[in-house]
């Protein structure tokens, strides 16, 4: 599963580099993104709107991410895992900086023809809240959960949480 995470990051990084390097590819990506989100919004279920908005509110909150990060750092200090703590902090800094820079250079506009039902600020790609939650959850899994079956289960839970959160962000 580590290969899947690295592969996913490499694909995202490659898309971002290609979009920056080739403006026409960026426009094609924006059109594909708009078309995909128009199709997704066409199958919205009214009963699911409040649930998706609540998921987005909770998981995109700086408080939620901050509490998770602080608890992880306290646990790592308590277990005296200094290297894990430094890697966790460095990962947070790198991902937050990349998400910020990508939001400036690659910022894809919100798609045309899709009614946004939530309070979503910023571009549609990249999504800094998704990046923040992703680096936090992956850091928790790899620094606090022992390797083996427990870590495999934790990776699936973290991936499922990220999928639901990303879907909630797209859904709205």
mmCIF file of C-alpha atoms in Angstrom:
data_model
loop_
_atom_site.group_PDB
_atom_site.id
_atom_site.type_symbol
_atom_site.label_atom_id
_atom_site.label_comp_id
_atom_site.label_asym_id
_atom_site.label_seq_id
_atom_site.Cartn_x
_atom_site.Cartn_y
_atom_site.Cartn_z
ATOM 1 C CA UNK A 1 0.000 0.000 0.000
ATOM 2 C CA UNK A 2 2.977 2.293 0.442
ATOM 3 C CA UNK A 3 3.579 1.903 -3.275
ATOM 4 C CA UNK A 4 -0.024 2.979 -3.914
ATOM 5 C CA UNK A 5 0.481 6.149 -1.814
ATOM 6 C CA UNK A 6 3.754 6.956 -3.593
ATOM 7 C CA UNK A 7 2.175 6.213 -6.970
ATOM 8 C CA UNK A 8 -0.802 8.453 -6.212
ATOM 9 C CA UNK A 9 1.490 11.270 -5.116
ATOM 10 C CA UNK A 10 3.617 10.817 -8.256
ATOM 11 C CA UNK A 11 0.527 10.967 -10.493
ATOM 12 C CA UNK A 12 -0.719 14.126 -8.779
ATOM 13 C CA UNK A 13 2.743 15.711 -8.975
ATOM 14 C CA UNK A 14 3.045 14.773 -12.668
ATOM 15 C CA UNK A 15 -0.365 16.277 -13.455
ATOM 16 C CA UNK A 16 0.569 19.482 -11.622
ATOM 17 C CA UNK A 17 3.918 19.762 -13.455
ATOM 18 C CA UNK A 18 2.295 19.091 -16.834
ATOM 19 C CA UNK A 19 -0.456 21.616 -16.169
ATOM 20 C CA UNK A 20 2.110 24.252 -15.207
ATOM 21 C CA UNK A 21 4.365 23.433 -18.159
ATOM 22 C CA UNK A 22 1.688 23.235 -20.823
ATOM 23 C CA UNK A 23 -1.114 25.771 -20.664
ATOM 24 C CA UNK A 24 -3.178 23.921 -23.280
ATOM 25 C CA UNK A 25 -3.023 20.761 -21.182
ATOM 26 C CA UNK A 26 -4.193 22.857 -18.238
ATOM 27 C CA UNK A 27 -7.221 24.011 -20.217
ATOM 28 C CA UNK A 28 -7.965 20.406 -21.209
ATOM 29 C CA UNK A 29 -7.730 19.347 -17.562
ATOM 30 C CA UNK A 30 -10.118 22.155 -16.567
ATOM 31 C CA UNK A 31 -12.625 21.096 -19.232
ATOM 32 C CA UNK A 32 -12.382 17.431 -18.171
ATOM 33 C CA UNK A 33 -12.757 18.456 -14.512
ATOM 34 C CA UNK A 34 -15.828 20.584 -15.297
ATOM 35 C CA UNK A 35 -17.452 17.817 -17.315
ATOM 36 C CA UNK A 36 -16.803 15.229 -14.575
ATOM 37 C CA UNK A 37 -18.226 17.463 -11.861
ATOM 38 C CA UNK A 38 -21.275 18.360 -13.967
ATOM 39 C CA UNK A 39 -22.023 14.648 -14.318
ATOM 40 C CA UNK A 40 -21.497 14.108 -10.593
ATOM 41 C CA UNK A 41 -23.756 17.019 -9.662
ATOM 42 C CA UNK A 42 -26.458 15.682 -11.976
ATOM 43 C CA UNK A 43 -26.923 12.661 -9.706
ATOM 44 C CA UNK A 44 -27.016 14.556 -6.417
ATOM 45 C CA UNK A 45 -29.482 13.214 -3.911
ATOM 46 C CA UNK A 46 -31.172 15.928 -1.867
ATOM 47 C CA UNK A 47 -31.219 13.757 1.262
ATOM 48 C CA UNK A 48 -27.407 13.396 1.056
ATOM 49 C CA UNK A 49 -26.687 17.153 0.922
ATOM 50 C CA UNK A 50 -26.796 17.804 4.698
ATOM 51 C CA UNK A 51 -24.599 14.772 5.435
ATOM 52 C CA UNK A 52 -21.978 15.797 2.882
ATOM 53 C CA UNK A 53 -21.991 19.379 4.136
ATOM 54 C CA UNK A 54 -21.472 18.155 7.702
ATOM 55 C CA UNK A 55 -18.610 15.860 6.651
ATOM 56 C CA UNK A 56 -16.989 18.791 4.862
ATOM 57 C CA UNK A 57 -17.492 21.123 7.834
ATOM 58 C CA UNK A 58 -15.900 18.698 10.281
ATOM 59 C CA UNK A 59 -13.006 17.423 8.179
ATOM 60 C CA UNK A 60 -12.032 20.746 6.580
ATOM 61 C CA UNK A 61 -11.972 22.535 9.910
ATOM 62 C CA UNK A 62 -8.550 23.834 10.941
ATOM 63 C CA UNK A 63 -9.562 22.809 14.476
ATOM 64 C CA UNK A 64 -10.002 19.159 13.503
ATOM 65 C CA UNK A 65 -6.700 18.996 11.645
ATOM 66 C CA UNK A 66 -4.937 20.992 14.375
ATOM 67 C CA UNK A 67 -6.181 18.734 17.157
ATOM 68 C CA UNK A 68 -5.165 15.609 15.220
ATOM 69 C CA UNK A 69 -1.701 17.051 14.574
ATOM 70 C CA UNK A 70 -1.205 18.206 18.153
ATOM 71 C CA UNK A 71 -2.319 14.850 19.559
ATOM 72 C CA UNK A 72 0.083 13.066 17.199
ATOM 73 C CA UNK A 73 2.977 15.305 18.227
ATOM 74 C CA UNK A 74 2.213 14.820 21.928
ATOM 75 C CA UNK A 75 2.061 11.048 21.440
ATOM 76 C CA UNK A 76 5.346 11.032 19.518
ATOM 77 C CA UNK A 77 7.052 13.079 22.233
ATOM 78 C CA UNK A 78 5.572 10.767 24.873
ATOM 79 C CA UNK A 79 6.912 7.697 23.050
ATOM 80 C CA UNK A 80 10.230 9.514 22.413
ATOM 81 C CA UNK A 81 10.053 8.968 18.692
ATOM 82 C CA UNK A 82 12.092 11.992 17.720
ATOM 83 C CA UNK A 83 12.830 10.967 14.128
ATOM 84 C CA UNK A 84 9.166 10.212 13.547
ATOM 85 C CA UNK A 85 8.273 13.616 14.991
ATOM 86 C CA UNK A 86 10.757 15.440 12.745
ATOM 87 C CA UNK A 87 9.574 13.582 9.646
ATOM 88 C CA UNK A 88 5.943 14.254 10.576
ATOM 89 C CA UNK A 89 6.620 17.984 11.008
ATOM 90 C CA UNK A 90 8.699 18.171 7.818
ATOM 91 C CA UNK A 91 5.946 16.367 5.878
ATOM 92 C CA UNK A 92 3.372 18.843 7.118
ATOM 93 C CA UNK A 93 5.532 21.815 6.135
ATOM 94 C CA UNK A 94 6.317 20.408 2.669
ATOM 95 C CA UNK A 95 2.726 19.426 1.850
ATOM 96 C CA UNK A 96 1.268 22.720 3.126
ATOM 97 C CA UNK A 97 3.868 24.702 1.143
ATOM 98 C CA UNK A 98 3.251 22.663 -2.025
ATOM 99 C CA UNK A 99 -0.520 22.987 -1.706
ATOM 100 C CA UNK A 100 -0.157 26.748 -1.253
ATOM 101 C CA UNK A 101 2.215 27.134 -4.208
ATOM 102 C CA UNK A 102 0.120 24.883 -6.440
ATOM 103 C CA UNK A 103 -2.969 26.887 -5.506
ATOM 104 C CA UNK A 104 -1.165 29.981 -6.806
ATOM 105 C CA UNK A 105 0.354 28.531 -9.986
ATOM 106 C CA UNK A 106 -2.116 25.821 -11.013
ATOM 107 C CA UNK A 107 -5.355 27.051 -9.483
ATOM 108 C CA UNK A 108 -8.141 25.528 -11.522
ATOM 109 C CA UNK A 109 -11.298 27.599 -11.491
ATOM 110 C CA UNK A 110 -14.509 26.219 -10.122
ATOM 111 C CA UNK A 111 -16.343 24.319 -12.822
ATOM 112 C CA UNK A 112 -19.010 26.001 -14.916
ATOM 113 C CA UNK A 113 -22.537 24.719 -14.621
ATOM 114 C CA UNK A 114 -22.073 23.174 -11.170
ATOM 115 C CA UNK A 115 -24.026 24.737 -8.328
ATOM 116 C CA UNK A 116 -21.878 24.839 -5.201
ATOM 117 C CA UNK A 117 -24.093 24.215 -2.189
ATOM 118 C CA UNK A 118 -21.459 24.666 0.492
ATOM 119 C CA UNK A 119 -19.133 27.448 1.537
ATOM 120 C CA UNK A 120 -16.111 26.560 -0.546
ATOM 121 C CA UNK A 121 -13.389 29.136 -1.013
ATOM 122 C CA UNK A 122 -10.456 28.865 -3.346
ATOM 123 C CA UNK A 123 -9.798 26.870 -6.485
ATOM 124 C CA UNK A 124 -11.183 23.453 -7.298
ATOM 125 C CA UNK A 125 -7.673 22.024 -7.691
ATOM 126 C CA UNK A 126 -5.596 21.694 -5.593
ATOM 127 C CA UNK A 127 -7.667 21.535 -2.434
ATOM 128 C CA UNK A 128 -5.571 22.675 0.545
ATOM 129 C CA UNK A 129 -8.031 21.198 3.102
ATOM 130 C CA UNK A 130 -7.775 17.754 1.485
ATOM 131 C CA UNK A 131 -3.971 18.022 1.396
ATOM 132 C CA UNK A 132 -3.883 19.036 5.081
ATOM 133 C CA UNK A 133 -6.068 16.156 6.177
ATOM 134 C CA UNK A 134 -4.192 13.696 3.951
ATOM 135 C CA UNK A 135 -0.742 14.515 5.318
ATOM 136 C CA UNK A 136 -2.108 14.403 8.853
ATOM 137 C CA UNK A 137 -3.821 11.025 8.498
ATOM 138 C CA UNK A 138 -0.899 9.440 6.649
ATOM 139 C CA UNK A 139 1.457 10.804 9.300
ATOM 140 C CA UNK A 140 -0.671 9.316 12.070
ATOM 141 C CA UNK A 141 -0.800 5.933 10.360
ATOM 142 C CA UNK A 142 2.931 5.694 9.678
ATOM 143 C CA UNK A 143 4.194 7.156 12.960
ATOM 144 C CA UNK A 144 1.800 5.786 15.571
ATOM 145 C CA UNK A 145 0.339 2.539 14.243
ATOM 146 C CA UNK A 146 2.636 -0.504 14.459
ATOM 147 C CA UNK A 147 3.435 -2.266 11.214
ATOM 148 C CA UNK A 148 1.466 -5.331 10.257
ATOM 149 C CA UNK A 149 -2.254 -5.941 10.223
ATOM 150 C CA UNK A 150 -3.080 -2.929 12.436
ATOM 151 C CA UNK A 151 -1.308 -0.549 10.054
ATOM 152 C CA UNK A 152 -3.004 -2.120 7.042
ATOM 153 C CA UNK A 153 -6.398 -1.576 8.640
ATOM 154 C CA UNK A 154 -5.429 1.983 9.600
ATOM 155 C CA UNK A 155 -4.349 2.728 6.029
ATOM 156 C CA UNK A 156 -7.703 1.536 4.712
ATOM 157 C CA UNK A 157 -9.518 3.657 7.302
ATOM 158 C CA UNK A 158 -7.417 6.729 6.457
ATOM 159 C CA UNK A 159 -7.942 6.159 2.736
ATOM 160 C CA UNK A 160 -11.686 5.724 3.222
ATOM 161 C CA UNK A 161 -11.850 8.897 5.293
ATOM 162 C CA UNK A 162 -9.956 10.823 2.612
ATOM 163 C CA UNK A 163 -12.199 9.396 -0.106
ATOM 164 C CA UNK A 164 -15.363 10.445 1.739
ATOM 165 C CA UNK A 165 -13.888 13.894 2.429
ATOM 166 C CA UNK A 166 -12.758 14.422 -1.170
ATOM 167 C CA UNK A 167 -16.168 13.224 -2.373
ATOM 168 C CA UNK A 168 -17.876 15.613 0.037
ATOM 169 C CA UNK A 169 -15.756 18.470 -1.322
ATOM 170 C CA UNK A 170 -16.580 17.476 -4.900
ATOM 171 C CA UNK A 171 -20.187 16.798 -4.069
ATOM 172 C CA UNK A 172 -20.839 20.257 -2.777
#
